[in-house]
Amino acid sequence: MCHVIVTCRSMLWTLLSIVVAFAELIAFMSADWLIGKAKPSSSDDVDNRTGGSQEPYHPTLGIYGRCTRISHMQLSRRDTLCGPYAENFNEIASGFWQATAIFLAVGIMILCAVAFVSVFTMCVQSIMKKSIFNVCGLLQGIAGLFLILGLILYPAGWGCQKAISYCGHYASAYKLGDCSLGWAFYTAIGGTVLTFICAVFSAQAEIATSSDKVQEEIEEGKNLICLL
């Protein structure tokens, strides 16, 4: 018989697992890993409303995507265009970034799988006599290691020609040059930290759902057990 067990710690672990998976996925897909040096407006780029030159803009560069500004000569306006600069894996700008993409993708797939499974831990707490919380916590720890490897290798690719075109000639491995780090990089770091927190907290979720109080309510015949 399925017993639906909801505790404060198990629900918090489930929510954190889902948040971490989405945060890492959004960061990976974003083009805001590097913020390039300012591109000055040309003499033809004039704001029609004020008559003055528009503000310089900062193009952004991701692992496989980029955002840049394009001009519409006939419409006298400029739009920001975002999309992948690499049509396939081999066109990613640096071998280090290719390795980063692999490590992050593997870590994110594990996190997404754990986030999916975590939703069902309210009803299923063990598989083949093994705690599903402990198994998921172990997987999150493994995913965190993959994420760390990807984040360590990413700055090694700052010396590639693509990064130099955005960050200037002073850019090299682990040196930003004229660029700055974007929100996606910090989100990936924050998500990695939270991944390890989730891995540790999964043990608390296991303790909460197998406590004596839970067992007492199961013995009383309750199918829905809520301990908040």
mmCIF file of C-alpha atoms in Angstrom:
data_model
loop_
_atom_site.group_PDB
_atom_site.id
_atom_site.type_symbol
_atom_site.label_atom_id
_atom_site.label_comp_id
_atom_site.label_asym_id
_atom_site.label_seq_id
_atom_site.Cartn_x
_atom_site.Cartn_y
_atom_site.Cartn_z
ATOM 1 C CA MET A 1 0.000 0.000 0.000
ATOM 2 C CA CYS A 2 1.225 3.462 -0.913
ATOM 3 C CA HIS A 3 1.619 5.859 1.978
ATOM 4 C CA VAL A 4 1.874 9.540 1.060
ATOM 5 C CA ILE A 5 4.397 11.012 3.488
ATOM 6 C CA VAL A 6 4.963 14.758 3.529
ATOM 7 C CA THR A 7 7.395 16.377 5.948
ATOM 8 C CA CYS A 8 8.892 19.839 6.069
ATOM 9 C CA ARG A 9 12.400 18.549 5.369
ATOM 10 C CA SER A 10 11.397 16.242 2.533
ATOM 11 C CA MET A 11 9.358 18.981 0.836
ATOM 12 C CA LEU A 12 12.218 21.465 1.191
ATOM 13 C CA TRP A 13 14.631 18.960 -0.358
ATOM 14 C CA THR A 14 12.232 18.333 -3.247
ATOM 15 C CA LEU A 15 11.778 22.044 -3.934
ATOM 16 C CA LEU A 16 15.520 22.716 -3.767
ATOM 17 C CA SER A 17 16.202 19.815 -6.134
ATOM 18 C CA ILE A 18 13.778 21.246 -8.697
ATOM 19 C CA VAL A 19 15.123 24.796 -8.329
ATOM 20 C CA VAL A 20 18.731 23.648 -8.726
ATOM 21 C CA ALA A 21 17.955 21.662 -11.887
ATOM 22 C CA PHE A 22 16.148 24.588 -13.514
ATOM 23 C CA ALA A 23 18.811 27.103 -12.455
ATOM 24 C CA GLU A 24 21.622 25.058 -13.982
ATOM 25 C CA LEU A 25 19.634 24.409 -17.154
ATOM 26 C CA ILE A 26 18.804 28.100 -17.649
ATOM 27 C CA ALA A 27 22.423 29.108 -16.984
ATOM 28 C CA PHE A 28 23.727 26.541 -19.462
ATOM 29 C CA MET A 29 21.381 27.748 -22.216
ATOM 30 C CA SER A 30 22.068 31.437 -21.580
ATOM 31 C CA ALA A 31 24.447 33.581 -23.640
ATOM 32 C CA ASP A 32 25.285 35.773 -20.625
ATOM 33 C CA TRP A 33 28.432 33.987 -19.438
ATOM 34 C CA LEU A 34 30.763 36.736 -20.644
ATOM 35 C CA ILE A 35 29.871 40.393 -21.054
ATOM 36 C CA GLY A 36 32.038 41.818 -23.823
ATOM 37 C CA LYS A 37 33.761 45.156 -23.992
ATOM 38 C CA ALA A 38 31.529 48.089 -24.885
ATOM 39 C CA LYS A 39 30.894 48.614 -28.562
ATOM 40 C CA PRO A 40 30.703 52.352 -29.292
ATOM 41 C CA SER A 41 27.780 53.611 -31.314
ATOM 42 C CA SER A 42 28.698 54.646 -34.823
ATOM 43 C CA SER A 43 28.109 58.141 -36.110
ATOM 44 C CA ASP A 44 25.080 56.863 -38.024
ATOM 45 C CA ASP A 45 23.452 55.384 -34.895
ATOM 46 C CA VAL A 46 21.403 58.336 -33.728
ATOM 47 C CA ASP A 47 18.481 58.164 -31.363
ATOM 48 C CA ASN A 48 15.507 59.542 -33.319
ATOM 49 C CA ARG A 49 13.789 60.758 -30.132
ATOM 50 C CA THR A 50 16.685 62.713 -28.648
ATOM 51 C CA GLY A 51 18.835 63.396 -31.664
ATOM 52 C CA GLY A 52 21.920 62.131 -29.821
ATOM 53 C CA SER A 53 24.016 59.025 -30.106
ATOM 54 C CA GLN A 54 22.709 55.937 -28.370
ATOM 55 C CA GLU A 55 24.514 54.397 -25.428
ATOM 56 C CA PRO A 56 27.322 51.918 -26.156
ATOM 57 C CA TYR A 57 26.187 48.319 -25.811
ATOM 58 C CA HIS A 58 27.869 45.207 -24.454
ATOM 59 C CA PRO A 59 27.611 42.024 -26.539
ATOM 60 C CA THR A 60 27.446 38.807 -24.544
ATOM 61 C CA LEU A 61 28.944 35.393 -25.175
ATOM 62 C CA GLY A 62 27.921 32.005 -23.805
ATOM 63 C CA ILE A 63 29.303 28.519 -24.152
ATOM 64 C CA TYR A 64 27.634 28.019 -27.523
ATOM 65 C CA GLY A 65 25.478 31.142 -27.930
ATOM 66 C CA ARG A 66 25.872 34.906 -28.192
ATOM 67 C CA CYS A 67 23.876 38.125 -28.154
ATOM 68 C CA THR A 68 24.815 41.056 -30.345
ATOM 69 C CA ARG A 69 23.174 44.146 -31.749
ATOM 70 C CA ILE A 70 22.215 44.437 -35.398
ATOM 71 C CA SER A 71 21.297 47.601 -37.242
ATOM 72 C CA HIS A 72 18.337 48.064 -39.566
ATOM 73 C CA MET A 73 19.567 50.707 -41.988
ATOM 74 C CA GLN A 74 16.175 51.298 -43.611
ATOM 75 C CA LEU A 75 14.233 51.344 -40.331
ATOM 76 C CA SER A 76 16.836 53.424 -38.434
ATOM 77 C CA ARG A 77 16.695 51.145 -35.421
ATOM 78 C CA ARG A 78 18.784 48.464 -33.784
ATOM 79 C CA ASP A 79 17.744 45.151 -32.282
ATOM 80 C CA THR A 80 19.559 42.683 -30.070
ATOM 81 C CA LEU A 81 19.892 39.291 -31.708
ATOM 82 C CA CYS A 82 20.519 36.214 -29.538
ATOM 83 C CA GLY A 83 21.152 32.697 -30.718
ATOM 84 C CA PRO A 84 23.759 29.954 -31.083
ATOM 85 C CA TYR A 85 26.946 30.860 -32.897
ATOM 86 C CA ALA A 86 27.791 27.153 -33.194
ATOM 87 C CA GLU A 87 25.597 25.070 -35.491
ATOM 88 C CA ASN A 88 27.089 21.845 -34.151
ATOM 89 C CA PHE A 89 29.239 20.657 -31.267
ATOM 90 C CA ASN A 90 32.509 20.897 -33.212
ATOM 91 C CA GLU A 91 31.922 24.603 -33.886
ATOM 92 C CA ILE A 92 32.009 25.544 -30.193
ATOM 93 C CA ALA A 93 34.798 28.102 -29.931
ATOM 94 C CA SER A 94 37.196 26.215 -27.646
ATOM 95 C CA GLY A 95 38.045 22.635 -26.815
ATOM 96 C CA PHE A 96 37.810 23.634 -23.167
ATOM 97 C CA TRP A 97 34.297 24.946 -23.755
ATOM 98 C CA GLN A 98 33.391 21.701 -25.503
ATOM 99 C CA ALA A 99 34.536 19.815 -22.402
ATOM 100 C CA THR A 100 32.603 22.298 -20.245
ATOM 101 C CA ALA A 101 29.469 21.672 -22.311
ATOM 102 C CA ILE A 102 29.837 17.902 -21.866
ATOM 103 C CA PHE A 103 30.407 18.039 -18.108
ATOM 104 C CA LEU A 104 27.609 20.543 -17.521
ATOM 105 C CA ALA A 105 25.198 18.628 -19.754
ATOM 106 C CA VAL A 106 25.850 15.363 -17.884
ATOM 107 C CA GLY A 107 25.470 17.096 -14.511
ATOM 108 C CA ILE A 108 22.263 18.824 -15.567
ATOM 109 C CA MET A 109 20.744 15.600 -16.931
ATOM 110 C CA ILE A 110 21.413 13.908 -13.595
ATOM 111 C CA LEU A 111 19.888 16.849 -11.717
ATOM 112 C CA CYS A 112 16.804 16.855 -13.932
ATOM 113 C CA ALA A 113 16.363 13.104 -13.395
ATOM 114 C CA VAL A 114 16.655 13.567 -9.620
ATOM 115 C CA ALA A 115 14.210 16.499 -9.698
ATOM 116 C CA PHE A 116 11.700 14.321 -11.562
ATOM 117 C CA VAL A 117 12.107 11.417 -9.126
ATOM 118 C CA SER A 118 11.938 13.721 -6.095
ATOM 119 C CA VAL A 119 8.315 14.561 -6.881
ATOM 120 C CA PHE A 120 7.363 10.907 -6.317
ATOM 121 C CA THR A 121 9.261 10.513 -3.035
ATOM 122 C CA MET A 122 6.083 11.522 -1.215
ATOM 123 C CA CYS A 123 4.631 8.153 -2.188
ATOM 124 C CA VAL A 124 7.700 5.991 -2.845
ATOM 125 C CA GLN A 125 10.486 6.145 -0.290
ATOM 126 C CA SER A 126 12.532 3.097 -1.286
ATOM 127 C CA ILE A 127 13.506 1.099 -4.363
ATOM 128 C CA MET A 128 14.812 -2.471 -4.018
ATOM 129 C CA LYS A 129 15.152 -1.905 -0.271
ATOM 130 C CA LYS A 130 17.359 1.148 -0.820
ATOM 131 C CA SER A 131 16.299 4.599 0.324
ATOM 132 C CA ILE A 132 15.381 6.727 -2.667
ATOM 133 C CA PHE A 133 16.574 9.809 -0.772
ATOM 134 C CA ASN A 134 20.039 8.339 -0.267
ATOM 135 C CA VAL A 135 20.258 7.265 -3.906
ATOM 136 C CA CYS A 136 19.171 10.710 -5.106
ATOM 137 C CA GLY A 137 21.586 12.395 -2.699
ATOM 138 C CA LEU A 138 24.439 10.303 -4.106
ATOM 139 C CA LEU A 139 23.432 11.212 -7.664
ATOM 140 C CA GLN A 140 23.320 14.896 -6.726
ATOM 141 C CA GLY A 141 26.826 14.640 -5.302
ATOM 142 C CA ILE A 142 28.032 13.056 -8.560
ATOM 143 C CA ALA A 143 26.253 15.761 -10.577
ATOM 144 C CA GLY A 144 27.948 18.417 -8.452
ATOM 145 C CA LEU A 145 31.362 16.958 -9.318
ATOM 146 C CA PHE A 146 30.560 17.137 -13.036
ATOM 147 C CA LEU A 147 29.433 20.753 -12.628
ATOM 148 C CA ILE A 148 32.642 21.671 -10.788
ATOM 149 C CA LEU A 149 34.772 20.142 -13.543
ATOM 150 C CA GLY A 150 32.856 22.107 -16.176
ATOM 151 C CA LEU A 151 33.181 25.396 -14.291
ATOM 152 C CA ILE A 152 36.914 24.870 -13.702
ATOM 153 C CA LEU A 153 37.558 24.202 -17.398
ATOM 154 C CA TYR A 154 35.408 27.079 -18.676
ATOM 155 C CA PRO A 155 37.878 29.937 -17.906
ATOM 156 C CA ALA A 156 40.651 27.995 -19.677
ATOM 157 C CA GLY A 157 38.828 28.757 -22.935
ATOM 158 C CA TRP A 158 38.972 32.534 -22.558
ATOM 159 C CA GLY A 159 42.041 32.588 -24.796
ATOM 160 C CA CYS A 160 40.173 31.315 -27.871
ATOM 161 C CA GLN A 161 39.678 33.607 -30.855
ATOM 162 C CA LYS A 162 35.960 33.956 -30.204
ATOM 163 C CA ALA A 163 36.542 35.197 -26.665
ATOM 164 C CA ILE A 164 39.352 37.505 -27.797
ATOM 165 C CA SER A 165 37.018 39.133 -30.337
ATOM 166 C CA TYR A 166 34.672 39.973 -27.444
ATOM 167 C CA CYS A 167 37.199 40.660 -24.674
ATOM 168 C CA GLY A 168 40.171 42.186 -26.473
ATOM 169 C CA HIS A 169 43.711 40.950 -27.077
ATOM 170 C CA TYR A 170 44.551 40.864 -23.382
ATOM 171 C CA ALA A 171 42.143 37.986 -22.854
ATOM 172 C CA SER A 172 43.758 34.592 -22.271
ATOM 173 C CA ALA A 173 43.210 31.444 -20.234
ATOM 174 C CA TYR A 174 41.801 32.458 -16.832
ATOM 175 C CA LYS A 175 42.198 36.167 -17.747
ATOM 176 C CA LEU A 176 39.062 38.086 -18.728
ATOM 177 C CA GLY A 177 40.711 40.970 -20.518
ATOM 178 C CA ASP A 178 38.090 43.649 -21.158
ATOM 179 C CA CYS A 179 35.167 41.328 -20.396
ATOM 180 C CA SER A 180 33.272 40.761 -17.187
ATOM 181 C CA LEU A 181 31.410 37.718 -15.942
ATOM 182 C CA GLY A 182 27.683 37.574 -16.591
ATOM 183 C CA TRP A 183 24.826 36.386 -14.423
ATOM 184 C CA ALA A 184 24.777 32.933 -16.038
ATOM 185 C CA PHE A 185 28.257 32.090 -14.708
ATOM 186 C CA TYR A 186 27.318 33.160 -11.177
ATOM 187 C CA THR A 187 24.032 31.257 -11.439
ATOM 188 C CA ALA A 188 25.935 28.118 -12.433
ATOM 189 C CA ILE A 189 28.249 28.529 -9.426
ATOM 190 C CA GLY A 190 25.318 29.127 -7.071
ATOM 191 C CA GLY A 191 23.504 26.122 -8.490
ATOM 192 C CA THR A 192 26.586 23.962 -7.944
ATOM 193 C CA VAL A 193 26.784 25.006 -4.304
ATOM 194 C CA LEU A 194 23.081 24.274 -3.850
ATOM 195 C CA THR A 195 23.575 20.891 -5.509
ATOM 196 C CA PHE A 196 25.929 19.796 -2.737
ATOM 197 C CA ILE A 197 23.595 21.279 -0.129
ATOM 198 C CA CYS A 198 20.784 19.154 -1.603
ATOM 199 C CA ALA A 199 23.018 16.077 -1.545
ATOM 200 C CA VAL A 200 23.679 16.565 2.162
ATOM 201 C CA PHE A 201 20.098 17.555 2.954
ATOM 202 C CA SER A 202 18.748 14.382 1.342
ATOM 203 C CA ALA A 203 19.900 12.518 4.454
ATOM 204 C CA GLN A 204 17.692 14.783 6.561
ATOM 205 C CA ALA A 205 14.756 14.100 4.249
ATOM 206 C CA GLU A 206 15.334 10.373 4.739
ATOM 207 C CA ILE A 207 15.432 10.754 8.527
ATOM 208 C CA ALA A 208 12.241 12.837 8.512
ATOM 209 C CA THR A 209 10.232 10.320 6.463
ATOM 210 C CA SER A 210 11.367 7.307 8.501
ATOM 211 C CA SER A 211 10.998 8.817 11.969
ATOM 212 C CA ASP A 212 9.195 7.067 14.793
ATOM 213 C CA LYS A 213 6.273 9.467 14.506
ATOM 214 C CA VAL A 214 5.792 8.537 10.849
ATOM 215 C CA GLN A 215 5.909 4.829 11.695
ATOM 216 C CA GLU A 216 3.301 5.327 14.414
ATOM 217 C CA GLU A 217 0.904 6.970 11.975
ATOM 218 C CA ILE A 218 1.465 4.168 9.459
ATOM 219 C CA GLU A 219 0.618 1.605 12.131
ATOM 220 C CA GLU A 220 -2.581 3.558 12.867
ATOM 221 C CA GLY A 221 -3.629 2.884 9.278
ATOM 222 C CA LYS A 222 -3.215 6.409 7.895
ATOM 223 C CA ASN A 223 -2.437 6.665 4.170
ATOM 224 C CA LEU A 224 -1.788 10.407 4.174
ATOM 225 C CA ILE A 225 0.822 11.486 6.691
ATOM 226 C CA CYS A 226 1.675 15.169 6.897
ATOM 227 C CA LEU A 227 4.267 16.311 9.451
ATOM 228 C CA LEU A 228 5.149 19.961 8.985
#
